[in-house]
PDB file of C-alpha atoms and ligand atoms in Angstrom:
ATOM      1  CA  MET A   1      45.538-161.546 -43.961  1.00 61.00           C
ATOM      2  CA  ASN A   2      42.581-162.552 -41.886  1.00 68.00           C
ATOM      3  CA  GLU A   3      40.721-160.876 -39.064  1.00 66.00           C
ATOM      4  CA  PRO A   4      43.322-160.412 -36.311  1.00 58.00           C
ATOM      5  CA  THR A   5      41.035-161.553 -33.529  1.00 54.00           C
ATOM      6  CA  SER A   6      42.883-163.926 -31.232  1.00 50.00           C
ATOM      7  CA  GLU A   7      39.788-165.216 -29.478  1.00 54.00           C
ATOM      8  CA  PRO A   8      36.927-165.138 -31.949  1.00 57.00           C
ATOM      9  CA  ILE A   9      33.583-164.557 -30.293  1.00 78.00           C
ATOM     10  CA  ASN A  10      30.611-166.540 -31.533  1.00 92.00           C
ATOM     11  CA  GLU A  11      32.196-168.044 -34.599  1.00 96.00           C
ATOM     12  CA  LEU A  12      30.255-170.077 -37.161  1.00 98.00           C
ATOM     13  CA  ARG A  13      31.894-172.218 -39.854  1.00 98.00           C
ATOM     14  CA  PHE A  14      30.302-173.222 -43.141  1.00 98.00           C
ATOM     15  CA  MET A  15      31.165-175.185 -46.252  1.00 98.00           C
ATOM     16  CA  SER A  16      29.861-173.845 -49.568  1.00 98.00           C
ATOM     17  CA  ASP A  17      30.089-175.861 -52.770  1.00 98.00           C
ATOM     18  CA  SER A  18      28.477-173.300 -55.094  1.00 98.00           C
ATOM     19  CA  GLU A  19      28.057-169.592 -55.636  1.00 98.00           C
ATOM     20  CA  GLY A  20      24.376-169.994 -54.753  1.00 98.00           C
ATOM     21  CA  ALA A  21      25.262-171.628 -51.435  1.00 98.00           C
ATOM     22  CA  THR A  22      27.584-168.722 -50.602  1.00 98.00           C
ATOM     23  CA  GLU A  23      24.739-166.310 -51.423  1.00 98.00           C
ATOM     24  CA  SER A  24      22.429-168.289 -49.140  1.00 98.00           C
ATOM     25  CA  ILE A  25      24.873-168.039 -46.237  1.00 98.00           C
ATOM     26  CA  GLY A  26      25.048-164.271 -46.858  1.00 98.00           C
ATOM     27  CA  ALA A  27      21.253-164.149 -46.870  1.00 98.00           C
ATOM     28  CA  ALA A  28      21.187-165.931 -43.509  1.00 98.00           C
ATOM     29  CA  LEU A  29      23.492-163.274 -42.063  1.00 98.00           C
ATOM     30  CA  ALA A  30      21.389-160.480 -43.616  1.00 98.00           C
ATOM     31  CA  ALA A  31      18.427-161.255 -41.396  1.00 97.00           C
ATOM     32  CA  SER A  32      20.546-160.419 -38.327  1.00 97.00           C
ATOM     33  CA  LEU A  33      22.074-157.192 -39.648  1.00 98.00           C
ATOM     34  CA  ASN A  34      21.002-153.759 -38.450  1.00 97.00           C
ATOM     35  CA  ALA A  35      21.840-150.162 -39.287  1.00 98.00           C
ATOM     36  CA  TRP A  36      25.385-149.215 -38.183  1.00 97.00           C
ATOM     37  CA  ASP A  37      26.647-152.796 -38.496  1.00 98.00           C
ATOM     38  CA  PHE A  38      30.001-153.153 -40.239  1.00 98.00           C
ATOM     39  CA  VAL A  39      30.889-156.389 -42.021  1.00 98.00           C
ATOM     40  CA  ALA A  40      34.529-156.933 -43.080  1.00 98.00           C
ATOM     41  CA  LEU A  41      34.865-159.576 -45.820  1.00 98.00           C
ATOM     42  CA  TYR A  42      38.268-161.248 -46.112  1.00 98.00           C
ATOM     43  CA  GLY A  43      39.382-163.604 -48.886  1.00 98.00           C
ATOM     44  CA  GLY A  44      41.472-163.627 -52.056  1.00 97.00           C
ATOM     45  CA  LEU A  45      40.397-162.638 -55.553  1.00 96.00           C
ATOM     46  CA  GLY A  46      37.514-164.820 -56.645  1.00 97.00           C
ATOM     47  CA  ALA A  47      36.916-166.265 -53.166  1.00 98.00           C
ATOM     48  CA  GLY A  48      33.270-165.217 -53.239  1.00 98.00           C
ATOM     49  CA  LYS A  49      33.121-161.982 -51.218  1.00 98.00           C
ATOM     50  CA  THR A  50      30.912-160.267 -53.785  1.00 96.00           C
ATOM     51  CA  ALA A  51      28.718-163.374 -54.055  1.00 97.00           C
ATOM     52  CA  PHE A  52      28.269-163.304 -50.268  1.00 98.00           C
ATOM     53  CA  CYS A  53      27.363-159.596 -50.438  1.00 97.00           C
ATOM     54  CA  ARG A  54      24.879-160.284 -53.240  1.00 96.00           C
ATOM     55  CA  GLY A  55      23.152-162.764 -50.926  1.00 97.00           C
ATOM     56  CA  ILE A  56      22.924-160.096 -48.214  1.00 97.00           C
ATOM     57  CA  VAL A  57      21.651-157.377 -50.547  1.00 96.00           C
ATOM     58  CA  SER A  58      19.069-159.559 -52.283  1.00 96.00           C
ATOM     59  CA  ALA A  59      17.780-160.885 -48.951  1.00 96.00           C
ATOM     60  CA  LEU A  60      17.231-157.257 -47.924  1.00 96.00           C
ATOM     61  CA  GLY A  61      15.201-156.704 -51.073  1.00 91.00           C
ATOM     62  CA  SER A  62      17.464-155.275 -53.759  1.00 83.00           C
ATOM     63  CA  GLY A  63      18.577-157.095 -56.911  1.00 78.00           C
ATOM     64  CA  ASP A  64      21.459-156.129 -59.143  1.00 79.00           C
ATOM     65  CA  CYS A  65      24.352-156.368 -56.673  1.00 76.00           C
ATOM     66  CA  ALA A  66      27.622-156.244 -58.626  1.00 77.00           C
ATOM     67  CA  SER A  67      31.220-155.733 -57.616  1.00 80.00           C
ATOM     68  CA  PRO A  68      32.029-152.118 -56.690  1.00 76.00           C
ATOM     69  CA  THR A  69      35.712-152.638 -57.547  1.00 72.00           C
ATOM     70  CA  PHE A  70      35.752-149.758 -60.037  1.00 71.00           C
ATOM     71  CA  THR A  71      33.426-147.419 -58.192  1.00 79.00           C
ATOM     72  CA  ILE A  72      34.776-148.203 -54.676  1.00 90.00           C
ATOM     73  CA  VAL A  73      31.253-148.011 -53.234  1.00 94.00           C
ATOM     74  CA  ARG A  74      27.709-148.829 -54.276  1.00 94.00           C
ATOM     75  CA  GLU A  75      24.665-147.950 -52.240  1.00 95.00           C
ATOM     76  CA  TYR A  76      21.598-150.188 -52.330  1.00 95.00           C
ATOM     77  CA  PRO A  77      18.086-148.873 -51.607  1.00 93.00           C
ATOM     78  CA  THR A  78      17.362-151.493 -48.974  1.00 95.00           C
ATOM     79  CA  ASN A  79      15.976-150.738 -45.533  1.00 92.00           C
ATOM     80  CA  PRO A  80      18.353-149.995 -43.910  1.00 95.00           C
ATOM     81  CA  PRO A  81      20.505-149.068 -46.924  1.00 96.00           C
ATOM     82  CA  VAL A  82      23.587-151.142 -47.681  1.00 97.00           C
ATOM     83  CA  PHE A  83      26.882-149.373 -48.458  1.00 97.00           C
ATOM     84  CA  HIS A  84      28.984-151.935 -50.313  1.00 97.00           C
ATOM     85  CA  PHE A  85      32.672-150.987 -50.535  1.00 96.00           C
ATOM     86  CA  ASP A  86      35.540-152.675 -52.339  1.00 96.00           C
ATOM     87  CA  ALA A  87      38.965-151.407 -51.256  1.00 96.00           C
ATOM     88  CA  TYR A  88      40.867-153.622 -53.700  1.00 95.00           C
ATOM     89  CA  ARG A  89      42.120-150.744 -55.842  1.00 93.00           C
ATOM     90  CA  LEU A  90      42.929-148.447 -52.927  1.00 93.00           C
ATOM     91  CA  SER A  91      46.442-147.869 -51.618  1.00 93.00           C
ATOM     92  CA  GLY A  92      45.169-147.179 -48.111  1.00 94.00           C
ATOM     93  CA  GLU A  93      42.551-145.450 -45.996  1.00 94.00           C
ATOM     94  CA  ALA A  94      43.617-141.963 -47.153  1.00 96.00           C
ATOM     95  CA  GLU A  95      42.148-142.749 -50.564  1.00 95.00           C
ATOM     96  CA  LEU A  96      38.985-143.996 -48.949  1.00 95.00           C
ATOM     97  CA  TYR A  97      38.599-140.709 -47.060  1.00 95.00           C
ATOM     98  CA  ASP A  98      39.281-138.860 -50.340  1.00 93.00           C
ATOM     99  CA  MET A  99      36.349-140.574 -52.001  1.00 92.00           C
ATOM    100  CA  GLY A 100      34.064-139.457 -49.181  1.00 93.00           C
ATOM    101  CA  CYS A 101      33.564-142.591 -47.103  1.00 95.00           C
ATOM    102  CA  GLU A 102      32.765-140.565 -43.991  1.00 95.00           C
ATOM    103  CA  GLU A 103      29.529-139.416 -45.576  1.00 95.00           C
ATOM    104  CA  TYR A 104      28.465-143.071 -45.722  1.00 96.00           C
ATOM    105  CA  PHE A 105      29.801-143.939 -42.265  1.00 96.00           C
ATOM    106  CA  SER A 106      27.775-141.062 -40.748  1.00 96.00           C
ATOM    107  CA  ARG A 107      24.452-142.409 -42.028  1.00 97.00           C
ATOM    108  CA  PRO A 108      22.437-145.327 -40.640  1.00 98.00           C
ATOM    109  CA  GLY A 109      23.164-148.210 -42.955  1.00 98.00           C
ATOM    110  CA  ILE A 110      24.941-151.544 -43.155  1.00 98.00           C
ATOM    111  CA  VAL A 111      28.553-151.327 -44.352  1.00 98.00           C
ATOM    112  CA  LEU A 112      29.982-154.264 -46.305  1.00 98.00           C
ATOM    113  CA  MET A 113      33.749-153.903 -46.884  1.00 98.00           C
ATOM    114  CA  GLU A 114      35.659-156.128 -49.314  1.00 97.00           C
ATOM    115  CA  TRP A 115      39.472-156.061 -48.873  1.00 97.00           C
ATOM    116  CA  PRO A 116      39.240-154.520 -45.361  1.00 97.00           C
ATOM    117  CA  GLU A 117      42.941-155.237 -44.763  1.00 97.00           C
ATOM    118  CA  ARG A 118      43.705-152.417 -47.247  1.00 96.00           C
ATOM    119  CA  VAL A 119      41.948-149.847 -45.073  1.00 96.00           C
ATOM    120  CA  GLN A 120      42.673-151.151 -41.581  1.00 95.00           C
ATOM    121  CA  GLY A 121      42.436-147.629 -40.099  1.00 94.00           C
ATOM    122  CA  VAL A 122      38.751-147.185 -40.910  1.00 95.00           C
ATOM    123  CA  LEU A 123      37.575-150.480 -39.446  1.00 96.00           C
ATOM    124  CA  PRO A 124      35.516-150.029 -36.282  1.00 95.00           C
ATOM    125  CA  ASP A 125      36.606-152.150 -33.326  1.00 94.00           C
ATOM    126  CA  SER A 126      33.182-153.680 -33.225  1.00 95.00           C
ATOM    127  CA  ARG A 127      32.634-155.444 -36.512  1.00 97.00           C
ATOM    128  CA  ILE A 128      31.501-158.742 -37.943  1.00 98.00           C
ATOM    129  CA  ALA A 129      34.167-160.567 -39.936  1.00 98.00           C
ATOM    130  CA  VAL A 130      33.524-162.975 -42.789  1.00 98.00           C
ATOM    131  CA  GLU A 131      36.527-165.011 -43.927  1.00 98.00           C
ATOM    132  CA  ILE A 132      36.299-167.023 -47.152  1.00 98.00           C
ATOM    133  CA  ASP A 133      38.963-169.552 -48.129  1.00 98.00           C
ATOM    134  CA  GLY A 134      39.172-171.290 -51.488  1.00 98.00           C
ATOM    135  CA  SER A 135      39.034-170.285 -55.129  1.00 97.00           C
ATOM    136  CA  GLY A 136      38.201-171.582 -58.582  1.00 97.00           C
ATOM    137  CA  GLU A 137      36.052-174.688 -58.456  1.00 95.00           C
ATOM    138  CA  GLN A 138      37.097-175.619 -54.899  1.00 97.00           C
ATOM    139  CA  PRO A 139      34.454-175.624 -52.196  1.00 98.00           C
ATOM    140  CA  ARG A 140      34.691-172.553 -49.988  1.00 98.00           C
ATOM    141  CA  SER A 141      35.292-172.611 -46.270  1.00 98.00           C
ATOM    142  CA  ILE A 142      33.442-169.638 -44.769  1.00 98.00           C
ATOM    143  CA  ARG A 143      33.759-168.356 -41.201  1.00 98.00           C
ATOM    144  CA  ILE A 144      31.628-165.641 -39.636  1.00 98.00           C
ATOM    145  CA  LEU A 145      33.077-164.152 -36.444  1.00 97.00           C
ATOM    146  CA  ASN A 146      32.025-161.714 -33.746  1.00 96.00           C
ATOM    147  CA  LEU A 147      28.302-162.389 -33.898  1.00 96.00           C
ATOM    148  CA  SER A 148      25.932-161.352 -31.151  1.00 94.00           C
ATOM    149  CA  ASN A 149      24.380-164.263 -29.265  1.00 94.00           C
ATOM    150  CA  SER A 150      21.039-163.787 -31.001  1.00 95.00           C
ATOM    151  CA  ALA A 151      22.627-163.540 -34.473  1.00 96.00           C
ATOM    152  CA  TYR A 152      24.710-166.630 -33.760  1.00 96.00           C
ATOM    153  CA  ALA A 153      21.616-168.664 -32.928  1.00 96.00           C
ATOM    154  CA  ALA A 154      19.541-167.322 -35.827  1.00 97.00           C
ATOM    155  CA  ILE A 155      22.207-167.878 -38.501  1.00 98.00           C
ATOM    156  CA  LYS A 156      23.059-171.327 -37.189  1.00 97.00           C
ATOM    157  CA  GLU A 157      19.426-172.286 -37.733  1.00 97.00           C
ATOM    158  CA  ALA A 158      18.859-170.415 -41.032  1.00 97.00           C
ATOM    159  CA  ALA A 159      21.994-171.809 -42.721  1.00 98.00           C
ATOM    160  CA  ARG A 160      22.104-175.163 -40.916  1.00 97.00           C
ATOM    161  CA  GLU A 161      22.590-177.178 -44.126  1.00 98.00           C
ATOM    162  CA  TYR A 162      25.974-175.483 -44.651  1.00 98.00           C
ATOM    163  CA  ILE A 163      27.254-175.570 -41.057  1.00 98.00           C
ATOM    164  CA  VAL A 164      30.509-177.382 -40.326  1.00 97.00           C
ATOM    165  CA  ASP A 165      31.105-178.369 -36.710  1.00 84.00           C
TER     166      ASP A 165
HETATM  167  N1  ADP B 201      31.322-171.981 -53.458  1.00 57.67           N
HETATM  168  C1  ADP B 201      31.451-170.828 -54.144  1.00 57.67           C
HETATM  169  N2  ADP B 201      31.121-169.652 -53.558  1.00 57.67           N
HETATM  170  C2  ADP B 201      31.266-168.496 -54.223  1.00 57.67           C
HETATM  171  N3  ADP B 201      31.737-168.374 -55.484  1.00 57.67           N
HETATM  172  C3  ADP B 201      32.065-169.504 -56.123  1.00 57.67           C
HETATM  173  C4  ADP B 201      31.942-170.779 -55.490  1.00 57.67           C
HETATM  174  N4  ADP B 201      32.359-171.726 -56.368  1.00 57.67           N
HETATM  175  C5  ADP B 201      32.718-171.078 -57.488  1.00 57.67           C
HETATM  176  N5  ADP B 201      32.542-169.740 -57.364  1.00 57.67           N
HETATM  177  C6  ADP B 201      32.871-168.722 -58.368  1.00 57.67           C
HETATM  178  O1  ADP B 201      33.910-167.909 -57.826  1.00 57.67           O
HETATM  179  C7  ADP B 201      33.712-166.566 -58.232  1.00 57.67           C
HETATM  180  C8  ADP B 201      33.558-165.667 -57.011  1.00 57.67           C
HETATM  181  O2  ADP B 201      33.562-164.347 -57.459  1.00 57.67           O
HETATM  182  P1  ADP B 201      33.349-163.087 -56.523  1.00 57.67           P
HETATM  183  O3  ADP B 201      32.165-163.314 -55.643  1.00 57.67           O
HETATM  184  O4  ADP B 201      33.330-161.898 -57.414  1.00 57.67           O
HETATM  185  O5  ADP B 201      34.685-163.122 -55.639  1.00 57.67           O
HETATM  186  P2  ADP B 201      35.434-161.947 -54.854  1.00 57.67           P
HETATM  187  O6  ADP B 201      34.454-160.834 -54.641  1.00 57.67           O
HETATM  188  O7  ADP B 201      35.869-162.586 -53.569  1.00 57.67           O
HETATM  189  O8  ADP B 201      36.620-161.541 -55.693  1.00 57.67           O
HETATM  190  C9  ADP B 201      32.495-166.528 -59.123  1.00 57.67           C
HETATM  191  O9  ADP B 201      32.921-166.646 -60.467  1.00 57.67           O
HETATM  192  C10 ADP B 201      31.738-167.784 -58.695  1.00 57.67           C
HETATM  193  O10 ADP B 201      30.929-168.329 -59.722  1.00 57.67           O
HETATM  194 MG1   MG B 202      34.545-158.776 -55.052  1.00 57.67          MG
END
């Protein structure tokens, strides 16, 4: 399931033919992220959601970004901090509340949420969506939706080599 936005606002489309390219597109988005931003990352297993997050986290100055599938959340000591969630193993938002997500959502940080469709009830109305299509050795089609006008312009320039019109 993808972001259920009928009229996407400020949508950018990219083509990525490597994990490194997907990280670079994430890094381009990172420069436009601020505390309290929420990024929902859609895509199947192995699409590249964690790779995209790694690009964001390393652009903000922290290495060592791995999948939080087994821990549900990892916090990175970036400025602002990044709270990287993976809802893959959750049955729904009740389990996310049980693990204490509200403590993270009440602090100034950037939330990255893999498998957001599993926890639809916690998603803020105002959020950036990243949709990644493709798997295995296929190139990935990546869309970023709901960008502010300034983020749209900045990312279009920073990741211009990957832009698809
Ligand atoms: N263009 C690409 N972008 C991202 N990952 C890619 C790409 N091509 C191949 N891959 C591979 O796909 C896998 C993506 O894994 P991961 O980022 O953990 O996916 P997800 O978090 O969506 O399950 C990695 O093994 C990576 O090397
Ligand atoms: Mg992942």
